[in-house]
Amino acid sequence: MSTPLRGRLWTVAASSLAVASLLVGANLSAHAAQRDTATNAQVRTSAKCAIQLSSTLPMPAPKADGRGAVMDGMQPDYARSYARDPELADAVVEYRRWQWSTMYRSLDARQKAAPDDLDVYRLQADAYLVNSSYDQALSQLDQVLRREPDDIQALAVTSLIQSFMGNGADARCRVAHLKSQSAAAANDLSRFIKTTDADQCATYGPEPSAHALPDAIAVFGQSPNADGTPSEGLLTRLTKAKEMADRFPDAWIVVSGAAVRTQYAEADVMHDWLVQQGIDSARIITDDRARDTVGNAMGMVTAFQQYDLHNILAVGTVQHLPRAVTTLKALADRYQWKIRVDAAGGGTAPEPSTQVGERRYTYVTAARAAGLFELDDFAKYTKR
């Protein structure tokens, strides 16, 4: 291995079913004059299926707030599609600081004051998905579809929600209508769902499955204790990382995680612990800006690109590895950086029946990483 440098890296080249039903066919836009934005509206076409619009739900209870302004600059930048809107800019700042209570209330008030501002619904759905409030997110995006039945972003994201929530018939109907508007968007979404299904349902355990030597060991962070020592979960990851670092002494080690819930950056805590255990600091590449799993993937892929790394050994807990690997691969694919990912996890494998929520959330993080989530992500697709 060439003489390594420790680096701080960051640059990236980029249910309640309805009271209403929306009948869709191959050319719903031809019937635009018949649209009605009322809750109980129906748009009749020569339909092959009917999208079941969800009922209007109140905002969910917000999660505990984050650390406020100290989170500025962490990656990814949430809600970039709405940061330029003066009516929503403050809510975007609150989003990035995890000031959920204030953000939820301000957007709820804005929605009531401007019920036809579609980006309010989109931004609410964005935050609700990040916080696993899936029914409420679907409800907000269906408000967009009541007003704009051909909206590509709302159709794609609601198709994804209905798919991972197990509402297959409605998901397929939404994808069919999405395809009538943009075959490219529908094909990309369908391929993404298939790939995500396969990646997160692969077998993950304590040992790598391949015999190839890794170029890099990528360690996904977790919040440390309030005093800066590794938490139990983080120590589980670090112990496995040390084991793999000893086994593969020529591999770089990429540690990723910001100071999300404490004043201590996860990456710094990981770096210091590994050095204390005898790992050469010069092997360790540190990304201290990642706020979440998508941020981990962004920092890691940046390191892979800078150091020309392609064979990757992902390290986390066995429980977290499906989300970590799936998100990392989605991000690398988005930025067209070819990687081969193996994995090794610490801790014990969870009972599959307890992982429903984790699997649903993996679709959300992977969609964000893949660029199939925000409004701006869909600007590349043109309607027929």
Short mmCIF file of C-alpha atoms in Angstrom, two decimals:
data_model
loop_
_atom_site.label_atom_id
_atom_site.label_comp_id
_atom_site.label_asym_id
_atom_site.label_seq_id
_atom_site.Cartn_x
_atom_site.Cartn_y
_atom_site.Cartn_z
CA MET A 1 0.00 0.00 0.00
CA SER A 2 1.37 3.44 -0.86
CA THR A 3 2.14 5.80 2.00
CA PRO A 4 -1.29 6.66 3.40
CA LEU A 5 -2.53 9.91 4.81
CA ARG A 6 -5.25 10.46 7.33
CA GLY A 7 -7.73 12.77 5.66
CA ARG A 8 -10.97 14.59 6.37
CA LEU A 9 -12.90 14.20 3.19
CA TRP A 10 -15.94 15.82 1.73
CA THR A 11 -16.66 16.60 -1.88
CA VAL A 12 -19.27 14.77 -3.83
CA ALA A 13 -19.54 15.18 -7.70
CA ALA A 14 -23.49 15.02 -6.63
CA SER A 15 -53.08 2.69 6.00
CA SER A 16 -55.53 4.47 5.68
CA LEU A 17 -57.08 3.86 2.30
CA ALA A 18 -59.10 6.43 0.69
CA VAL A 19 -62.10 8.21 0.88
CA ALA A 20 -61.16 9.11 -2.69
CA SER A 21 -60.05 7.16 -5.70
CA LEU A 22 -58.22 8.47 -8.73
CA LEU A 23 -58.87 6.44 -11.84
CA VAL A 24 -55.93 6.34 -14.19
CA GLY A 25 -55.29 5.16 -17.71
CA ALA A 26 -52.70 5.65 -20.34
CA ASN A 27 -53.47 9.32 -20.90
CA LEU A 28 -54.87 10.90 -17.76
CA SER A 29 -53.48 14.30 -18.68
CA ALA A 30 -56.04 14.51 -21.48
CA HIS A 31 -58.68 14.68 -18.77
CA ALA A 32 -57.11 17.54 -16.84
CA ALA A 33 -60.23 19.66 -17.17
CA GLN A 34 -62.14 17.13 -15.10
CA ARG A 35 -59.82 17.39 -12.09
CA ASP A 36 -61.26 18.42 -8.78
CA THR A 37 -59.04 19.18 -5.80
CA ALA A 38 -61.70 18.30 -3.24
CA THR A 39 -61.01 15.40 -0.93
CA ASN A 40 -63.77 13.22 -2.37
CA ALA A 41 -62.99 13.92 -6.04
CA GLN A 42 -62.84 11.27 -8.73
CA VAL A 43 -61.24 11.67 -12.12
CA ARG A 44 -62.82 9.24 -14.53
CA THR A 45 -60.89 7.85 -17.48
CA SER A 46 -60.77 4.66 -19.50
CA ALA A 47 -58.88 3.26 -16.55
CA LYS A 48 -57.22 -0.11 -16.18
CA CYS A 49 -56.73 0.37 -12.43
CA ALA A 50 -57.58 2.82 -9.69
CA ILE A 51 -55.06 4.61 -7.48
CA GLN A 52 -56.48 4.66 -3.99
CA LEU A 53 -55.70 8.08 -2.56
CA SER A 54 -55.12 8.00 1.17
CA SER A 55 -57.24 9.99 3.55
CA THR A 56 -55.96 13.29 4.90
CA LEU A 57 -54.10 12.69 8.15
CA PRO A 58 -52.96 15.14 10.81
CA MET A 59 -49.25 15.69 11.31
CA PRO A 60 -47.54 12.97 13.36
CA ALA A 61 -46.01 13.51 16.77
CA PRO A 62 -42.49 14.86 16.20
CA LYS A 63 -39.43 13.00 17.35
CA ALA A 64 -37.04 14.48 19.89
CA ASP A 65 -35.17 17.49 18.55
CA GLY A 66 -31.52 17.36 17.56
CA ARG A 67 -28.63 19.61 18.55
CA GLY A 68 -29.69 22.73 16.67
CA ALA A 69 -27.24 25.03 14.92
CA VAL A 70 -24.23 22.84 15.65
CA MET A 71 -25.63 20.45 13.02
CA ASP A 72 -25.16 23.04 10.27
CA GLY A 73 -22.78 21.75 7.63
CA MET A 74 -23.45 18.08 8.21
CA GLN A 75 -24.23 15.98 5.17
CA PRO A 76 -26.43 15.35 3.37
CA ASP A 77 -28.19 18.70 3.10
CA TYR A 78 -31.80 17.73 3.58
CA ALA A 79 -34.52 19.22 1.38
CA ARG A 80 -32.24 20.99 -1.09
CA SER A 81 -35.18 21.19 -3.50
CA TYR A 82 -36.96 23.69 -1.25
CA ALA A 83 -34.09 25.74 0.20
CA ARG A 84 -34.50 28.39 -2.51
CA ASP A 85 -38.18 28.99 -1.70
CA PRO A 86 -38.44 32.00 0.65
CA GLU A 87 -41.65 30.58 2.12
CA LEU A 88 -39.92 27.31 3.03
CA ALA A 89 -36.30 28.32 3.67
CA ASP A 90 -36.74 28.57 7.45
CA ALA A 91 -38.36 25.14 7.58
CA VAL A 92 -35.44 23.70 5.62
CA VAL A 93 -33.00 25.11 8.19
CA GLU A 94 -35.10 23.60 10.97
CA TYR A 95 -35.10 20.30 9.10
CA ARG A 96 -31.31 20.23 8.84
CA ARG A 97 -31.03 20.99 12.55
CA TRP A 98 -33.56 18.31 13.47
CA GLN A 99 -35.82 20.89 15.10
CA TRP A 100 -38.78 18.68 14.42
CA SER A 101 -41.38 20.31 16.65
CA THR A 102 -40.88 23.77 15.18
CA MET A 103 -40.64 22.48 11.63
CA TYR A 104 -43.76 20.34 11.85
CA ARG A 105 -45.83 23.16 13.32
CA SER A 106 -44.63 25.78 10.86
CA LEU A 107 -45.34 23.57 7.84
CA ASP A 108 -48.74 22.57 9.21
CA ALA A 109 -49.63 26.25 9.56
CA ARG A 110 -48.29 27.01 6.08
CA GLN A 111 -50.36 24.18 4.61
CA LYS A 112 -53.54 25.57 6.11
CA ALA A 113 -52.73 29.08 4.89
CA ALA A 114 -51.74 27.99 1.36
CA PRO A 115 -53.44 24.67 0.62
CA ASP A 116 -52.40 24.70 -3.03
CA ASP A 117 -48.66 25.14 -2.37
CA LEU A 118 -47.58 21.67 -3.47
CA ASP A 119 -44.04 22.00 -2.15
CA VAL A 120 -45.36 22.27 1.40
CA TYR A 121 -46.86 18.80 1.06
CA ARG A 122 -43.64 17.51 -0.51
CA LEU A 123 -41.46 18.91 2.28
CA GLN A 124 -43.76 17.51 4.94
CA ALA A 125 -43.63 14.10 3.27
CA ASP A 126 -39.84 14.31 3.01
CA ALA A 127 -39.45 14.85 6.76
CA TYR A 128 -42.13 12.32 7.68
CA LEU A 129 -40.37 9.64 5.64
CA VAL A 130 -37.03 10.39 7.29
CA ASN A 131 -38.81 9.93 10.64
CA SER A 132 -40.62 6.73 9.57
CA SER A 133 -44.13 8.25 9.57
CA TYR A 134 -45.10 6.49 6.36
CA ASP A 135 -48.89 6.82 6.41
CA GLN A 136 -48.61 10.56 7.03
CA ALA A 137 -46.03 10.93 4.25
CA LEU A 138 -48.31 9.10 1.83
CA SER A 139 -51.18 11.34 2.87
CA GLN A 140 -49.19 14.49 2.06
CA LEU A 141 -48.04 13.30 -1.36
CA ASP A 142 -51.57 12.19 -2.20
CA GLN A 143 -52.58 15.81 -1.59
CA VAL A 144 -50.23 16.64 -4.46
CA LEU A 145 -51.84 13.99 -6.64
CA ARG A 146 -55.31 15.33 -5.91
CA ARG A 147 -54.18 18.57 -7.49
CA GLU A 148 -51.68 17.24 -10.07
CA PRO A 149 -52.52 13.60 -10.90
CA ASP A 150 -49.61 13.33 -13.34
CA ASP A 151 -46.92 14.56 -10.96
CA ILE A 152 -43.86 12.33 -11.50
CA GLN A 153 -42.22 12.82 -8.11
CA ALA A 154 -45.41 12.21 -6.14
CA LEU A 155 -46.28 9.15 -8.23
CA ALA A 156 -42.80 7.66 -7.84
CA VAL A 157 -42.41 8.19 -4.11
CA THR A 158 -45.95 7.05 -3.29
CA SER A 159 -45.36 3.96 -5.45
CA LEU A 160 -42.32 3.20 -3.34
CA ILE A 161 -44.20 3.75 -0.07
CA GLN A 162 -47.07 1.51 -1.10
CA SER A 163 -44.61 -1.13 -2.27
CA PHE A 164 -42.68 -1.40 1.00
CA MET A 165 -45.85 -1.06 3.06
CA GLY A 166 -47.18 -4.18 1.34
CA ASN A 167 -49.94 -2.52 -0.69
CA GLY A 168 -48.87 -4.19 -3.92
CA ALA A 169 -51.91 -3.65 -6.11
CA ASP A 170 -51.98 0.09 -5.48
CA ALA A 171 -48.19 0.30 -5.89
CA ARG A 172 -48.42 -1.41 -9.30
CA CYS A 173 -51.22 0.91 -10.36
CA ARG A 174 -49.18 3.96 -9.41
CA VAL A 175 -46.15 2.63 -11.29
CA ALA A 176 -48.35 2.02 -14.34
CA HIS A 177 -49.51 5.61 -14.29
CA LEU A 178 -45.96 6.82 -13.66
CA LYS A 179 -44.90 4.88 -16.74
CA SER A 180 -47.57 6.63 -18.79
CA GLN A 181 -45.97 9.92 -17.77
CA SER A 182 -42.28 8.93 -17.84
CA ALA A 183 -41.18 5.46 -18.85
CA ALA A 184 -37.63 6.29 -17.75
CA ALA A 185 -38.74 7.22 -14.22
CA ALA A 186 -40.90 4.11 -13.92
CA ASN A 187 -38.11 1.87 -15.17
CA ASP A 188 -35.55 3.43 -12.82
CA LEU A 189 -37.91 3.07 -9.86
CA SER A 190 -38.75 -0.55 -10.67
CA ARG A 191 -35.07 -1.41 -11.05
CA PHE A 192 -34.29 0.37 -7.78
CA ILE A 193 -36.93 -1.59 -5.87
CA LYS A 194 -35.67 -4.89 -7.30
CA THR A 195 -32.05 -4.07 -6.43
CA THR A 196 -32.94 -2.87 -2.95
CA ASP A 197 -34.95 -6.02 -2.30
CA ALA A 198 -31.95 -8.14 -3.24
CA ASP A 199 -29.30 -6.11 -1.42
CA GLN A 200 -31.05 -5.80 1.91
CA CYS A 201 -32.24 -9.40 1.92
CA ALA A 202 -28.76 -10.82 1.28
CA THR A 203 -27.11 -12.85 4.02
CA TYR A 204 -25.05 -10.81 6.50
CA GLY A 205 -22.98 -12.32 9.26
CA PRO A 206 -19.75 -11.98 11.25
CA GLU A 207 -17.44 -13.05 8.43
CA PRO A 208 -16.84 -11.74 4.91
CA SER A 209 -18.30 -14.01 2.27
CA ALA A 210 -15.72 -13.38 -0.46
CA HIS A 211 -12.06 -14.30 -0.69
CA ALA A 212 -10.94 -11.09 -2.41
CA LEU A 213 -8.71 -8.78 -0.38
CA PRO A 214 -10.47 -5.49 0.39
CA ASP A 215 -9.00 -2.15 -0.67
CA ALA A 216 -10.86 -0.48 2.19
CA ILE A 217 -12.71 -1.33 5.39
CA ALA A 218 -15.66 1.07 5.66
CA VAL A 219 -16.95 1.49 9.22
CA PHE A 220 -20.39 3.03 9.74
CA GLY A 221 -20.62 5.19 12.85
CA GLN A 222 -23.02 5.24 15.76
CA SER A 223 -23.44 7.84 18.49
CA PRO A 224 -20.89 7.58 21.31
CA ASN A 225 -21.63 8.09 24.99
CA ALA A 226 -22.06 11.63 26.27
CA ASP A 227 -18.49 11.57 27.64
CA GLY A 228 -17.00 10.66 24.24
CA THR A 229 -16.35 6.98 24.95
CA PRO A 230 -17.72 4.37 22.53
CA SER A 231 -21.29 3.34 23.27
CA GLU A 232 -22.12 -0.35 23.42
CA GLY A 233 -23.31 -0.40 19.81
CA LEU A 234 -20.33 1.59 18.56
CA LEU A 235 -17.93 -0.66 20.44
CA THR A 236 -19.49 -3.67 18.73
CA ARG A 237 -18.70 -2.10 15.36
CA LEU A 238 -15.20 -1.08 16.40
CA THR A 239 -14.30 -4.51 17.72
CA LYS A 240 -15.24 -6.03 14.36
CA ALA A 241 -13.37 -3.25 12.53
CA LYS A 242 -10.21 -3.97 14.55
CA GLU A 243 -10.54 -7.69 13.76
CA MET A 244 -10.83 -6.98 10.04
CA ALA A 245 -8.02 -4.39 10.12
CA ASP A 246 -5.69 -6.97 11.65
CA ARG A 247 -6.75 -9.58 9.10
CA PHE A 248 -6.28 -7.23 6.14
CA PRO A 249 -3.29 -5.07 7.08
CA ASP A 250 -2.98 -3.41 3.66
CA ALA A 251 -6.56 -2.11 3.59
CA TRP A 252 -7.42 1.49 4.23
CA ILE A 253 -9.91 2.12 7.03
CA VAL A 254 -12.67 4.67 6.40
CA VAL A 255 -14.55 5.77 9.53
CA SER A 256 -17.62 7.96 9.11
CA GLY A 257 -19.90 9.91 11.41
CA ALA A 258 -20.41 13.46 12.68
CA ALA A 259 -21.13 14.84 16.14
CA VAL A 260 -24.84 14.18 15.70
CA ARG A 261 -26.21 13.58 19.20
CA THR A 262 -23.21 14.48 21.36
CA GLN A 263 -20.37 16.98 21.03
CA TYR A 264 -18.06 14.18 19.90
CA ALA A 265 -17.80 13.23 16.23
CA GLU A 266 -18.38 9.52 15.77
CA ALA A 267 -15.48 9.32 13.32
CA ASP A 268 -13.05 10.90 15.80
CA VAL A 269 -14.12 8.52 18.56
CA MET A 270 -13.64 5.58 16.18
CA HIS A 271 -10.26 6.83 14.98
CA ASP A 272 -8.95 7.34 18.52
CA TRP A 273 -10.19 3.94 19.73
CA LEU A 274 -8.61 2.11 16.79
CA VAL A 275 -5.29 3.90 17.33
CA GLN A 276 -5.40 3.00 21.02
CA GLN A 277 -5.81 -0.62 19.93
CA GLY A 278 -2.64 -0.47 17.84
CA ILE A 279 -3.97 0.47 14.39
CA ASP A 280 -1.68 2.84 12.50
CA SER A 281 -3.34 6.27 12.29
CA ALA A 282 -1.93 6.70 8.79
CA ARG A 283 -4.28 3.95 7.55
CA ILE A 284 -7.39 5.75 8.74
CA ILE A 285 -9.43 8.11 6.56
CA THR A 286 -11.85 10.15 8.67
CA ASP A 287 -15.17 11.62 7.53
CA ASP A 288 -16.63 13.67 10.38
CA ARG A 289 -19.58 15.27 8.56
CA ALA A 290 -22.05 12.41 8.03
CA ARG A 291 -25.32 12.93 9.87
CA ASP A 292 -26.91 9.60 8.88
CA THR A 293 -26.45 6.47 6.76
CA VAL A 294 -26.77 8.42 3.52
CA GLY A 295 -24.13 10.82 4.79
CA ASN A 296 -21.89 7.87 5.65
CA ALA A 297 -22.21 6.64 2.09
CA MET A 298 -21.43 10.08 0.68
CA GLY A 299 -18.25 10.44 2.71
CA MET A 300 -17.16 6.89 1.99
CA VAL A 301 -17.65 7.13 -1.77
CA THR A 302 -15.69 10.39 -1.74
CA ALA A 303 -12.81 8.52 -0.08
CA PHE A 304 -13.10 5.64 -2.54
CA GLN A 305 -12.89 8.06 -5.46
CA GLN A 306 -9.93 9.97 -4.03
CA TYR A 307 -7.90 6.87 -3.22
CA ASP A 308 -9.12 4.73 -6.14
CA LEU A 309 -10.74 2.06 -3.96
CA HIS A 310 -13.15 -0.50 -5.38
CA ASN A 311 -13.14 -3.66 -3.21
CA ILE A 312 -14.94 -2.61 -0.05
CA LEU A 313 -15.55 -4.45 3.21
CA ALA A 314 -18.44 -2.78 5.05
CA VAL A 315 -18.44 -3.06 8.84
CA GLY A 316 -21.34 -2.40 11.20
CA THR A 317 -23.61 -4.41 13.41
CA VAL A 318 -25.25 -7.38 11.75
CA GLN A 319 -28.59 -5.63 12.24
CA HIS A 320 -27.47 -2.42 10.53
CA LEU A 321 -25.52 -3.96 7.66
CA PRO A 322 -28.49 -4.48 5.29
CA ARG A 323 -29.29 -0.76 5.39
CA ALA A 324 -25.63 0.28 5.32
CA VAL A 325 -24.65 -1.90 2.37
CA THR A 326 -27.81 -1.18 0.38
CA THR A 327 -27.41 2.57 0.85
CA LEU A 328 -23.69 2.53 0.07
CA LYS A 329 -24.23 0.62 -3.17
CA ALA A 330 -27.09 2.92 -4.19
CA LEU A 331 -24.96 6.02 -3.66
CA ALA A 332 -21.97 4.58 -5.52
CA ASP A 333 -24.20 3.60 -8.42
CA ARG A 334 -25.69 7.09 -8.54
CA TYR A 335 -22.20 8.61 -8.83
CA GLN A 336 -21.05 5.91 -11.23
CA TRP A 337 -18.24 4.67 -9.00
CA LYS A 338 -17.87 0.92 -9.39
CA ILE A 339 -17.51 -0.94 -6.10
CA ARG A 340 -17.77 -4.55 -4.96
CA VAL A 341 -19.09 -4.70 -1.42
CA ASP A 342 -18.60 -7.49 1.09
CA ALA A 343 -19.59 -7.16 4.73
CA ALA A 344 -18.79 -8.34 8.24
CA GLY A 345 -20.93 -7.50 11.24
CA GLY A 346 -20.57 -7.46 14.98
CA GLY A 347 -23.23 -8.54 17.43
CA THR A 348 -25.90 -11.17 16.97
CA ALA A 349 -28.29 -11.49 14.08
CA PRO A 350 -31.77 -10.20 14.97
CA GLU A 351 -34.93 -12.24 14.60
CA PRO A 352 -36.21 -11.44 11.08
CA SER A 353 -39.75 -10.83 12.31
CA THR A 354 -38.47 -7.89 14.36
CA GLN A 355 -36.92 -6.16 11.35
CA VAL A 356 -40.00 -4.95 9.49
CA GLY A 357 -39.43 -1.33 10.47
CA GLU A 358 -35.73 -1.49 9.65
CA ARG A 359 -36.45 -2.93 6.20
CA ARG A 360 -38.98 -0.21 5.43
CA TYR A 361 -36.56 2.47 6.50
CA THR A 362 -33.87 0.97 4.29
CA TYR A 363 -36.00 1.74 1.23
CA VAL A 364 -36.13 5.38 2.33
CA THR A 365 -32.39 5.78 2.92
CA ALA A 366 -31.55 3.91 -0.27
CA ALA A 367 -33.98 6.03 -2.32
CA ARG A 368 -32.39 9.18 -0.95
CA ALA A 369 -28.94 7.85 -1.84
CA ALA A 370 -30.09 6.76 -5.30
CA GLY A 371 -31.63 10.13 -6.17
CA LEU A 372 -35.22 8.91 -6.29
CA PHE A 373 -36.66 10.98 -3.48
CA GLU A 374 -36.72 14.77 -3.68
CA LEU A 375 -38.38 16.99 -6.28
CA ASP A 376 -35.02 17.98 -7.82
CA ASP A 377 -34.13 14.32 -8.21
CA PHE A 378 -36.89 13.96 -10.78
CA ALA A 379 -36.00 17.03 -12.85
CA LYS A 380 -34.08 14.76 -15.23
CA TYR A 381 -37.28 13.01 -16.27
CA THR A 382 -39.43 14.60 -18.93
CA LYS A 383 -43.09 13.84 -19.40
CA ARG A 384 -44.30 12.19 -22.56
#
